[in-house]
Amino acid sequence: MAFESLSEKLSRVFRKLSGKGKLSEEDVKSALKEVKIALLEADVNFKVVKQFIASIQERAVGEEVMNGLNPAQQVIKIVNEEMIKLMGPEGAELSFQPGKAITVIMMVGLQGSGKTTTASKLAGKLLKKGKRPLLAALDVYRPGAIKQLQVNGEKVGVPVFTLEGSKEPVKIAEAALAHAEQYHNDVLFLDTAGRLQIDEDMMQELEDIKKAVTVHQTLLVVDAMTGQEAVNVAQTFNDRIGVDGVILSKMDGDTRGGAALSVKAVTGKPILYVGMGEKLSDLEQFYPDRMASRILGMGDVLTLIDKVQENMDEEDEKANAEMSAKIKKGKFDFNDYLESMKQMRKMGGMGSVLKMMPNLGLSADEIESAVDEKKMARMEAIVLSMTPAERANPKLLTPQRKYRIAKGSGNDIADVNRFIKQFKQMQEMVKKMPGMMGKRRHGNPFGMMGMGKRGNGNPFAGGRGGFPF
Amino acid sequence: MAEEEKKEKKGFFRRLWSGLSKTRNSIVSGLENVFTSSSKIDEDFYEELEEILIMGDLGVSATDEILEKLRTEVKEQHIKEPAQCRDILIRGIREQMTVDEHAYDFEEHPSVVLVIGVNGVGKTTSIGKLAGIYQQRGKKVLIAAADTFRAAAVDQLKIWADRAGVDLITGAEGADPASVVFDALQAAKARHTDILLVDTAGRLHNKKNLMQELAKIDRVITREYPDCIRENLVVLDGTTGQNALSQAREFAGVTNLTGIILTKMDGTAKGGIAIAVQSELKIPVKFIGIGEQIDDLQRFEPDAFVDALFDVTPQEAEEESTAEESKEETSPAKEAPKEEESQTTESGETPSSEEKPKNWWDDIDDTPIFREHGDYY
């Protein structure tokens, strides 16, 4: 058991306290202690955490506990709001020089943070918006760096400027600017070499570049997985070079990404984009609210909903609406189960979906062990071995039919029985709580099937958490 | 021996110290503070310790484990003084970091070293450095360029391979990396290669399909070359926070990880994650990249590492610096060369570099492409 989720911890803390009208200092303190650890586990810098917690404490003590919330939730609500505020604003954009003037954008960061890839992604994005970007290769140190930019530039259709044989980034920058003027490019990206913020010579080089050409935007690329170090990096780059915006790379990993909060807190500069994958199109807008819940380990519900929408074509949409209606009435059958499995797969599989859900009370490890994709495939095989009539009406399933299904799907009869039992339990549960279902359009309870650990008849393993949607 | 060993260690340690000085300062000054300012061992004291360790990127569970040990010993030995806790704490961490004596056996047998990790941690660079080190030690080395994904990854590796004077097996961009590995394995067998280094594409550990690709490469090696010694090294970026644990865990899920290469340990606050990984996953750190110079990939010395984190006050380090500075000079970029003798004094147990008074990279001319900056990735 590596990490308990924050909501789990908090509910433990507050188990003893209930029905209080106002948050007492004690309440807040004990809750914030857990919040603090959650933030530290997410790699938010210690000093940032300390400062942040202090400001929350001030705000939270004495606050009314809202109707329908318990003190723990109230504290989380406040923490969440403050984090969003701190990481905002949402939708910050690069600013460009007016008219046809060239906007010079310099990419800086540590080695391996993803500058070259990000520069290409950003240039490709601007190209689509009707700009005429030019990429300039200033990394004369890393073997293959220039070639990498050339290849990436070609992929996104953006020209790449290089100065054959030159080892002087300053000269390359000047030449690139001249080239951009000549060829009427309106955005020039300077892709600099990765460097440590404590490397005096290399930092000086950036200053020299800035002196030689007018840089309008200096973008710091930060690996989202960075630990406590993020603060030092951001602060030094900002103090010495001046940072205008931040791009978080490698956000498609499973990192909680506390570095985002650290960097924003020490530089005060907006986070413009997040890198979400290796494809050159994978550069997305930054949403402070999603980042906040991710750092807090509360799941990334909004991203999930987005993902659902993205993956749902119209037909699915219709099918889903029908399903929601069925769910509301407490009526659903094995056809719906199949359908829901299909959708689940579109979103990248059960495990990845569950990990994005908040308040499930399951750690990533538990999800990993609970979600057995193979087992789910077997269950699907069971359903596929049913006749259409059986799928629509589970009551038809007599022992003979079950025996046939077991044979047809390559399962044990016991497996088939267990699966059908689970399914019925699910039906019962859903009937009992119609209010919970269909509250959100894309509610889908079936995904929970198959999560029970071996031999555990209850699909809601241990009865923890609640319905995710 | 003890004397010599100490000296040698300090040589390495001195460099670590300079690399880690900032962490050291943040952790140690914090620690010193706790040890000296706390008047008694109470919950506040432990809480402060906890915070300091977490701040060093040690992670929550490694910190807990260390402190749990401390608590037990304090109780058993009736320790009353916070200052005494210091030694116990250092010993506890050192024990966790021990490297098995057979850890480097693969270097002496025909072996296949698979190097894996997430994007941008320094896999290719580490391979380049390893290739150079082994080549210099008279090993027959071959590199498989199985990163067929990242643009220009092969070009980058090619430069390293040429430098080290090592053959490189490549495939087309976008080719199945397992096929490149297959070819390389056949070549390694035919040419009686001592060490085959396999460079793979960076992949985030939560990408199922990419991890499967890795599993396939792993299977191909097992199937095609069952007699070789397998060494599967995951490269972790020293600046990475708690996610490094998740990375190590996931990579261990697809191959049998035998060790860790910890890179970029020359910045500011870092090093703690090494303790966290070893504590939680029992995968030893075998190599450590502590600088941007080519010789800065070294065998991991747990004692030196922990010493660098906790043991030595800046004063002691100053004293050593006169003797040890020299080692840093192998790269001509910085101070004046005046070191050959100290290098000999340091020579001792780690065959990787200290065995020979002259280092293999001494012969390499110092073109910018090779030197201190930007040779990560």
PDB file of N, CA and C in Angstrom, chain B residues 285-318:
ATOM      1  N   VAL B 285      21.035   0.841  -7.026  1.00  0.00           N
ATOM      2  CA  VAL B 285      21.608   1.817  -7.944  1.00  0.00           C
ATOM      3  C   VAL B 285      23.011   1.337  -8.276  1.00  0.00           C
ATOM      4  N   LYS B 286      23.292   1.137  -9.564  1.00  0.00           N
ATOM      5  CA  LYS B 286      24.609   0.607  -9.924  1.00  0.00           C
ATOM      6  C   LYS B 286      25.524   1.661 -10.523  1.00  0.00           C
ATOM      7  N   PHE B 287      24.924   2.615 -11.217  1.00  0.00           N
ATOM      8  CA  PHE B 287      25.748   3.666 -11.801  1.00  0.00           C
ATOM      9  C   PHE B 287      25.116   5.008 -11.494  1.00  0.00           C
ATOM     10  N   ILE B 288      25.960   6.000 -11.460  1.00  0.00           N
ATOM     11  CA  ILE B 288      25.454   7.324 -11.134  1.00  0.00           C
ATOM     12  C   ILE B 288      26.134   8.346 -12.046  1.00  0.00           C
ATOM     13  N   GLY B 289      25.318   9.189 -12.640  1.00  0.00           N
ATOM     14  CA  GLY B 289      25.857  10.247 -13.494  1.00  0.00           C
ATOM     15  C   GLY B 289      25.912  11.520 -12.695  1.00  0.00           C
ATOM     16  N   ILE B 290      27.115  11.983 -12.374  1.00  0.00           N
ATOM     17  CA  ILE B 290      27.213  13.120 -11.472  1.00  0.00           C
ATOM     18  C   ILE B 290      27.806  14.331 -12.141  1.00  0.00           C
ATOM     19  N   GLY B 291      27.823  14.336 -13.439  1.00  0.00           N
ATOM     20  CA  GLY B 291      28.365  15.525 -14.058  1.00  0.00           C
ATOM     21  C   GLY B 291      28.163  15.461 -15.537  1.00  0.00           C
ATOM     22  N   GLU B 292      28.534  16.510 -16.190  1.00  0.00           N
ATOM     23  CA  GLU B 292      28.301  16.550 -17.615  1.00  0.00           C
ATOM     24  C   GLU B 292      29.507  16.084 -18.397  1.00  0.00           C
ATOM     25  N   GLN B 293      30.614  15.866 -17.700  1.00  0.00           N
ATOM     26  CA  GLN B 293      31.770  15.356 -18.422  1.00  0.00           C
ATOM     27  C   GLN B 293      31.584  13.873 -18.688  1.00  0.00           C
ATOM     28  N   ILE B 294      32.323  13.438 -19.689  1.00  0.00           N
ATOM     29  CA  ILE B 294      32.127  12.064 -20.146  1.00  0.00           C
ATOM     30  C   ILE B 294      32.497  11.033 -19.089  1.00  0.00           C
ATOM     31  N   ASP B 295      33.412  11.372 -18.220  1.00  0.00           N
ATOM     32  CA  ASP B 295      33.839  10.398 -17.221  1.00  0.00           C
ATOM     33  C   ASP B 295      32.929  10.420 -16.001  1.00  0.00           C
ATOM     34  N   ASP B 296      31.861  11.109 -16.111  1.00  0.00           N
ATOM     35  CA  ASP B 296      31.032  11.282 -14.933  1.00  0.00           C
ATOM     36  C   ASP B 296      29.962  10.221 -14.740  1.00  0.00           C
ATOM     37  N   LEU B 297      30.073   9.155 -15.487  1.00  0.00           N
ATOM     38  CA  LEU B 297      29.227   8.014 -15.171  1.00  0.00           C
ATOM     39  C   LEU B 297      30.108   7.042 -14.397  1.00  0.00           C
ATOM     40  N   GLN B 298      29.733   6.783 -13.183  1.00  0.00           N
ATOM     41  CA  GLN B 298      30.586   5.991 -12.317  1.00  0.00           C
ATOM     42  C   GLN B 298      29.781   4.900 -11.636  1.00  0.00           C
ATOM     43  N   ARG B 299      30.526   3.924 -11.151  1.00  0.00           N
ATOM     44  CA  ARG B 299      29.846   2.965 -10.293  1.00  0.00           C
ATOM     45  C   ARG B 299      29.307   3.683  -9.075  1.00  0.00           C
ATOM     46  N   PHE B 300      28.192   3.220  -8.635  1.00  0.00           N
ATOM     47  CA  PHE B 300      27.574   3.846  -7.478  1.00  0.00           C
ATOM     48  C   PHE B 300      28.259   3.372  -6.202  1.00  0.00           C
ATOM     49  N   GLU B 301      28.670   4.326  -5.401  1.00  0.00           N
ATOM     50  CA  GLU B 301      29.316   3.997  -4.133  1.00  0.00           C
ATOM     51  C   GLU B 301      28.378   4.398  -3.010  1.00  0.00           C
ATOM     52  N   PRO B 302      27.707   3.426  -2.428  1.00  0.00           N
ATOM     53  CA  PRO B 302      26.696   3.777  -1.429  1.00  0.00           C
ATOM     54  C   PRO B 302      27.279   4.584  -0.282  1.00  0.00           C
ATOM     55  N   ASP B 303      28.443   4.142   0.193  1.00  0.00           N
ATOM     56  CA  ASP B 303      29.022   4.846   1.333  1.00  0.00           C
ATOM     57  C   ASP B 303      29.337   6.285   0.970  1.00  0.00           C
ATOM     58  N   ALA B 304      29.992   6.410  -0.169  1.00  0.00           N
ATOM     59  CA  ALA B 304      30.363   7.754  -0.584  1.00  0.00           C
ATOM     60  C   ALA B 304      29.127   8.620  -0.785  1.00  0.00           C
ATOM     61  N   PHE B 305      28.121   7.978  -1.353  1.00  0.00           N
ATOM     62  CA  PHE B 305      26.893   8.715  -1.630  1.00  0.00           C
ATOM     63  C   PHE B 305      26.243   9.210  -0.348  1.00  0.00           C
ATOM     64  N   VAL B 306      26.122   8.314   0.595  1.00  0.00           N
ATOM     65  CA  VAL B 306      25.482   8.701   1.849  1.00  0.00           C
ATOM     66  C   VAL B 306      26.357   9.693   2.607  1.00  0.00           C
ATOM     67  N   ASP B 307      27.670   9.445   2.557  1.00  0.00           N
ATOM     68  CA  ASP B 307      28.571  10.409   3.174  1.00  0.00           C
ATOM     69  C   ASP B 307      28.339  11.787   2.593  1.00  0.00           C
ATOM     70  N   ALA B 308      28.252  11.803   1.272  1.00  0.00           N
ATOM     71  CA  ALA B 308      28.082  13.084   0.602  1.00  0.00           C
ATOM     72  C   ALA B 308      26.795  13.760   1.037  1.00  0.00           C
ATOM     73  N   LEU B 309      25.797  12.934   1.287  1.00  0.00           N
ATOM     74  CA  LEU B 309      24.529  13.521   1.705  1.00  0.00           C
ATOM     75  C   LEU B 309      24.561  14.015   3.143  1.00  0.00           C
ATOM     76  N   PHE B 310      25.205  13.260   3.990  1.00  0.00           N
ATOM     77  CA  PHE B 310      25.055  13.555   5.416  1.00  0.00           C
ATOM     78  C   PHE B 310      26.333  13.836   6.178  1.00  0.00           C
ATOM     79  N   ASP B 311      27.380  13.113   5.765  1.00  0.00           N
ATOM     80  CA  ASP B 311      28.470  12.942   6.711  1.00  0.00           C
ATOM     81  C   ASP B 311      29.328  14.161   6.927  1.00  0.00           C
ATOM     82  N   VAL B 312      29.777  14.678   5.811  1.00  0.00           N
ATOM     83  CA  VAL B 312      30.916  15.559   5.912  1.00  0.00           C
ATOM     84  C   VAL B 312      30.496  17.005   5.966  1.00  0.00           C
ATOM     85  N   THR B 313      31.126  17.713   6.831  1.00  0.00           N
ATOM     86  CA  THR B 313      30.842  19.134   6.900  1.00  0.00           C
ATOM     87  C   THR B 313      31.606  19.802   5.769  1.00  0.00           C
ATOM     88  N   PRO B 314      31.143  20.933   5.327  1.00  0.00           N
ATOM     89  CA  PRO B 314      31.806  21.612   4.222  1.00  0.00           C
ATOM     90  C   PRO B 314      33.297  21.800   4.479  1.00  0.00           C
ATOM     91  N   GLN B 315      33.667  21.988   5.728  1.00  0.00           N
ATOM     92  CA  GLN B 315      35.077  22.180   6.068  1.00  0.00           C
ATOM     93  C   GLN B 315      35.914  20.999   5.632  1.00  0.00           C
ATOM     94  N   GLU B 316      35.506  19.828   6.062  1.00  0.00           N
ATOM     95  CA  GLU B 316      36.248  18.626   5.701  1.00  0.00           C
ATOM     96  C   GLU B 316      36.406  18.541   4.196  1.00  0.00           C
ATOM     97  N   ALA B 317      35.360  18.859   3.538  1.00  0.00           N
ATOM     98  CA  ALA B 317      35.388  18.759   2.091  1.00  0.00           C
ATOM     99  C   ALA B 317      36.391  19.742   1.513  1.00  0.00           C
ATOM    100  N   GLU B 318      36.462  20.898   2.119  1.00  0.00           N
ATOM    101  CA  GLU B 318      37.440  21.881   1.664  1.00  0.00           C
ATOM    102  C   GLU B 318      38.825  21.285   1.694  1.00  0.00           C
TER     103      GLU B 318
END
